[in-house]
Each structure stands twice: as C-alpha cells, then as structure tokens.
C-alpha cells in the first residue's frame, strides 16, 4: 500500500544521491571499488540516479544491463553475473 505516494516522495527528495542528505554524504566517502549495475530500461527509478551514483562514488564503474528494467539480477541474470565476474577479475 502507498507505493505510488512513496515513489513520488522519494523522487521529489532528489533520490538516493541527494547532496543534502546523510546518505548522499556517506556515498561520497566510499573508498572501495564499486560496481553499479543498472537496468537500461528501469521504469521504477529511471536511469538518472545511476549516473548520480557514478558521479558521487569515487572509484566506481557504472555497468548498464541492456534489455532490463529495475531488477537486472532477475531479468538478465546471465549478463548481471558476467558483469560481476568481469569487475572482480579486473581487480584481482
């Protein structure tokens, strides 16, 4: 219940990467290599926050999952798993 209202409120707040929030400040302090996986066709959060995360998180890499929406690990598990493996192999 109240999903639509919650989503509208979240969107109006600026989302996860809002500069004025505690979460936004914490995200900027991450130091470990970070893989950001995002469905290219995400219609729940859209795609703008993916770029925000990429810009806020130092040492991060954004990997788009094509032909996927909000849950790429369920919609495209093959591509999601391969992106994770490739990211890990590149760092080890």
mmCIF file with all atom_site columns, C-alpha atoms in Angstrom:
data_model
loop_
_atom_site.group_PDB
_atom_site.id
_atom_site.type_symbol
_atom_site.label_atom_id
_atom_site.label_alt_id
_atom_site.label_comp_id
_atom_site.label_asym_id
_atom_site.label_entity_id
_atom_site.label_seq_id
_atom_site.pdbx_PDB_ins_code
_atom_site.Cartn_x
_atom_site.Cartn_y
_atom_site.Cartn_z
_atom_site.occupancy
_atom_site.B_iso_or_equiv
_atom_site.pdbx_formal_charge
_atom_site.auth_seq_id
_atom_site.auth_comp_id
_atom_site.auth_asym_id
_atom_site.auth_atom_id
_atom_site.pdbx_PDB_model_num
ATOM 1  C CA . UNK A 1 1  ? 0.000  0.000   0.000   1.00 0.00 ? 1  UNK A CA 1
ATOM 2  C CA . UNK A 1 2  ? 1.022  3.612   -0.625  1.00 0.00 ? 2  UNK A CA 1
ATOM 3  C CA . UNK A 1 3  ? 3.719  2.627   -3.149  1.00 0.00 ? 3  UNK A CA 1
ATOM 4  C CA . UNK A 1 4  ? 2.809  5.467   -5.524  1.00 0.00 ? 4  UNK A CA 1
ATOM 5  C CA . UNK A 1 5  ? 2.932  8.083   -2.778  1.00 0.00 ? 5  UNK A CA 1
ATOM 6  C CA . UNK A 1 6  ? 6.264  6.757   -1.528  1.00 0.00 ? 6  UNK A CA 1
ATOM 7  C CA . UNK A 1 7  ? 7.773  6.762   -5.009  1.00 0.00 ? 7  UNK A CA 1
ATOM 8  C CA . UNK A 1 8  ? 6.596  10.331  -5.625  1.00 0.00 ? 8  UNK A CA 1
ATOM 9  C CA . UNK A 1 9  ? 8.044  11.464  -2.288  1.00 0.00 ? 9  UNK A CA 1
ATOM 10 C CA . UNK A 1 10 ? 11.343 9.686   -2.995  1.00 0.00 ? 10 UNK A CA 1
ATOM 11 C CA . UNK A 1 11 ? 11.571 11.248  -6.458  1.00 0.00 ? 11 UNK A CA 1
ATOM 12 C CA . UNK A 1 12 ? 10.815 14.745  -5.168  1.00 0.00 ? 12 UNK A CA 1
ATOM 13 C CA . UNK A 1 13 ? 13.502 14.356  -2.489  1.00 0.00 ? 13 UNK A CA 1
ATOM 14 C CA . UNK A 1 14 ? 16.155 14.008  -5.178  1.00 0.00 ? 14 UNK A CA 1
ATOM 15 C CA . UNK A 1 15 ? 16.588 10.277  -4.736  1.00 0.00 ? 15 UNK A CA 1
ATOM 16 C CA . UNK A 1 16 ? 19.483 8.373   -3.228  1.00 0.00 ? 16 UNK A CA 1
ATOM 17 C CA . UNK A 1 17 ? 22.165 10.798  -4.284  1.00 0.00 ? 17 UNK A CA 1
ATOM 18 C CA . UNK A 1 18 ? 20.717 13.979  -2.855  1.00 0.00 ? 18 UNK A CA 1
ATOM 19 C CA . UNK A 1 19 ? 23.619 16.159  -1.834  1.00 0.00 ? 19 UNK A CA 1
ATOM 20 C CA . UNK A 1 20 ? 21.937 17.410  1.318   1.00 0.00 ? 20 UNK A CA 1
ATOM 21 C CA . UNK A 1 21 ? 21.194 14.019  2.866   1.00 0.00 ? 21 UNK A CA 1
ATOM 22 C CA . UNK A 1 22 ? 23.198 11.831  5.210   1.00 0.00 ? 22 UNK A CA 1
ATOM 23 C CA . UNK A 1 23 ? 23.100 9.067   2.611   1.00 0.00 ? 23 UNK A CA 1
ATOM 24 C CA . UNK A 1 24 ? 24.449 11.417  -0.069  1.00 0.00 ? 24 UNK A CA 1
ATOM 25 C CA . UNK A 1 25 ? 27.330 12.411  2.241   1.00 0.00 ? 25 UNK A CA 1
ATOM 26 C CA . UNK A 1 26 ? 28.082 8.775   3.117   1.00 0.00 ? 26 UNK A CA 1
ATOM 27 C CA . UNK A 1 27 ? 28.089 7.709   -0.532  1.00 0.00 ? 27 UNK A CA 1
ATOM 28 C CA . UNK A 1 28 ? 30.805 10.253  -1.317  1.00 0.00 ? 28 UNK A CA 1
ATOM 29 C CA . UNK A 1 29 ? 33.024 8.691   1.369   1.00 0.00 ? 29 UNK A CA 1
ATOM 30 C CA . UNK A 1 30 ? 33.094 5.193   -0.128  1.00 0.00 ? 30 UNK A CA 1
ATOM 31 C CA . UNK A 1 31 ? 36.657 4.224   -0.999  1.00 0.00 ? 31 UNK A CA 1
ATOM 32 C CA . UNK A 1 32 ? 36.405 0.652   -2.247  1.00 0.00 ? 32 UNK A CA 1
ATOM 33 C CA . UNK A 1 33 ? 35.972 -0.205  -5.905  1.00 0.00 ? 33 UNK A CA 1
ATOM 34 C CA . UNK A 1 34 ? 32.230 -0.177  -6.542  1.00 0.00 ? 34 UNK A CA 1
ATOM 35 C CA . UNK A 1 35 ? 30.259 -1.734  -9.376  1.00 0.00 ? 35 UNK A CA 1
ATOM 36 C CA . UNK A 1 36 ? 26.952 -0.044  -10.086 1.00 0.00 ? 36 UNK A CA 1
ATOM 37 C CA . UNK A 1 37 ? 24.625 -2.321  -12.037 1.00 0.00 ? 37 UNK A CA 1
ATOM 38 C CA . UNK A 1 38 ? 21.562 -0.654  -13.526 1.00 0.00 ? 38 UNK A CA 1
ATOM 39 C CA . UNK A 1 39 ? 18.873 -1.843  -15.917 1.00 0.00 ? 39 UNK A CA 1
ATOM 40 C CA . UNK A 1 40 ? 18.919 0.287   -19.052 1.00 0.00 ? 40 UNK A CA 1
ATOM 41 C CA . UNK A 1 41 ? 15.093 0.279   -19.085 1.00 0.00 ? 41 UNK A CA 1
ATOM 42 C CA . UNK A 1 42 ? 14.458 0.828   -15.365 1.00 0.00 ? 42 UNK A CA 1
ATOM 43 C CA . UNK A 1 43 ? 10.971 2.304   -15.151 1.00 0.00 ? 43 UNK A CA 1
ATOM 44 C CA . UNK A 1 44 ? 10.782 2.202   -11.348 1.00 0.00 ? 44 UNK A CA 1
ATOM 45 C CA . UNK A 1 45 ? 13.661 4.577   -10.513 1.00 0.00 ? 45 UNK A CA 1
ATOM 46 C CA . UNK A 1 46 ? 14.547 5.622   -14.038 1.00 0.00 ? 46 UNK A CA 1
ATOM 47 C CA . UNK A 1 47 ? 18.152 5.922   -15.135 1.00 0.00 ? 47 UNK A CA 1
ATOM 48 C CA . UNK A 1 48 ? 19.231 9.358   -13.877 1.00 0.00 ? 48 UNK A CA 1
ATOM 49 C CA . UNK A 1 49 ? 20.186 8.065   -10.415 1.00 0.00 ? 49 UNK A CA 1
ATOM 50 C CA . UNK A 1 50 ? 22.615 5.598   -11.976 1.00 0.00 ? 50 UNK A CA 1
ATOM 51 C CA . UNK A 1 51 ? 24.655 8.491   -13.315 1.00 0.00 ? 51 UNK A CA 1
ATOM 52 C CA . UNK A 1 52 ? 24.310 10.324  -9.983  1.00 0.00 ? 52 UNK A CA 1
ATOM 53 C CA . UNK A 1 53 ? 25.737 7.306   -8.171  1.00 0.00 ? 53 UNK A CA 1
ATOM 54 C CA . UNK A 1 54 ? 28.586 7.080   -10.678 1.00 0.00 ? 54 UNK A CA 1
ATOM 55 C CA . UNK A 1 55 ? 29.416 10.741  -10.132 1.00 0.00 ? 55 UNK A CA 1
ATOM 56 C CA . UNK A 1 56 ? 29.136 10.576  -6.330  1.00 0.00 ? 56 UNK A CA 1
ATOM 57 C CA . UNK A 1 57 ? 31.005 7.343   -5.631  1.00 0.00 ? 57 UNK A CA 1
ATOM 58 C CA . UNK A 1 58 ? 34.765 7.609   -6.110  1.00 0.00 ? 58 UNK A CA 1
ATOM 59 C CA . UNK A 1 59 ? 36.363 4.600   -7.802  1.00 0.00 ? 59 UNK A CA 1
ATOM 60 C CA . UNK A 1 60 ? 33.050 3.392   -9.211  1.00 0.00 ? 60 UNK A CA 1
ATOM 61 C CA . UNK A 1 61 ? 32.068 1.872   -12.512 1.00 0.00 ? 61 UNK A CA 1
ATOM 62 C CA . UNK A 1 62 ? 28.575 2.014   -13.989 1.00 0.00 ? 62 UNK A CA 1
ATOM 63 C CA . UNK A 1 63 ? 27.541 -1.051  -15.961 1.00 0.00 ? 63 UNK A CA 1
ATOM 64 C CA . UNK A 1 64 ? 24.272 -0.814  -17.853 1.00 0.00 ? 64 UNK A CA 1
ATOM 65 C CA . UNK A 1 65 ? 22.352 -4.061  -18.258 1.00 0.00 ? 65 UNK A CA 1
ATOM 66 C CA . UNK A 1 66 ? 20.600 -3.915  -21.649 1.00 0.00 ? 66 UNK A CA 1
ATOM 67 C CA . UNK A 1 67 ? 17.024 -5.107  -22.118 1.00 0.00 ? 67 UNK A CA 1
ATOM 68 C CA . UNK A 1 68 ? 16.498 -4.980  -18.359 1.00 0.00 ? 68 UNK A CA 1
ATOM 69 C CA . UNK A 1 69 ? 14.331 -2.973  -16.014 1.00 0.00 ? 69 UNK A CA 1
ATOM 70 C CA . UNK A 1 70 ? 14.565 -2.447  -12.267 1.00 0.00 ? 70 UNK A CA 1
ATOM 71 C CA . UNK A 1 71 ? 15.738 -5.948  -11.336 1.00 0.00 ? 71 UNK A CA 1
ATOM 72 C CA . UNK A 1 72 ? 18.542 -6.944  -13.724 1.00 0.00 ? 72 UNK A CA 1
ATOM 73 C CA . UNK A 1 73 ? 19.627 -9.823  -11.487 1.00 0.00 ? 73 UNK A CA 1
ATOM 74 C CA . UNK A 1 74 ? 16.237 -11.443 -12.176 1.00 0.00 ? 74 UNK A CA 1
ATOM 75 C CA . UNK A 1 75 ? 15.583 -10.166 -15.696 1.00 0.00 ? 75 UNK A CA 1
ATOM 76 C CA . UNK A 1 76 ? 19.078 -10.734 -17.139 1.00 0.00 ? 76 UNK A CA 1
ATOM 77 C CA . UNK A 1 77 ? 20.924 -12.955 -14.640 1.00 0.00 ? 77 UNK A CA 1
ATOM 78 C CA . UNK A 1 78 ? 23.430 -14.052 -17.288 1.00 0.00 ? 78 UNK A CA 1
ATOM 79 C CA . UNK A 1 79 ? 24.579 -10.504 -18.077 1.00 0.00 ? 79 UNK A CA 1
ATOM 80 C CA . UNK A 1 80 ? 24.431 -9.432  -14.444 1.00 0.00 ? 80 UNK A CA 1
ATOM 81 C CA . UNK A 1 81 ? 26.580 -12.355 -13.305 1.00 0.00 ? 81 UNK A CA 1
ATOM 82 C CA . UNK A 1 82 ? 29.073 -11.771 -16.115 1.00 0.00 ? 82 UNK A CA 1
ATOM 83 C CA . UNK A 1 83 ? 29.378 -8.075  -15.215 1.00 0.00 ? 83 UNK A CA 1
ATOM 84 C CA . UNK A 1 84 ? 30.102 -9.002  -11.591 1.00 0.00 ? 84 UNK A CA 1
ATOM 85 C CA . UNK A 1 85 ? 32.680 -11.630 -12.575 1.00 0.00 ? 85 UNK A CA 1
ATOM 86 C CA . UNK A 1 86 ? 34.397 -9.256  -15.013 1.00 0.00 ? 86 UNK A CA 1
ATOM 87 C CA . UNK A 1 87 ? 34.507 -6.492  -12.404 1.00 0.00 ? 87 UNK A CA 1
ATOM 88 C CA . UNK A 1 88 ? 36.022 -8.852  -9.841  1.00 0.00 ? 88 UNK A CA 1
ATOM 89 C CA . UNK A 1 89 ? 38.561 -10.286 -12.298 1.00 0.00 ? 89 UNK A CA 1
ATOM 90 C CA . UNK A 1 90 ? 39.683 -6.808  -13.348 1.00 0.00 ? 90 UNK A CA 1
ATOM 91 C CA . UNK A 1 91 ? 40.599 -6.075  -9.746  1.00 0.00 ? 91 UNK A CA 1
ATOM 92 C CA . UNK A 1 92 ? 42.252 -9.361  -8.793  1.00 0.00 ? 92 UNK A CA 1
#
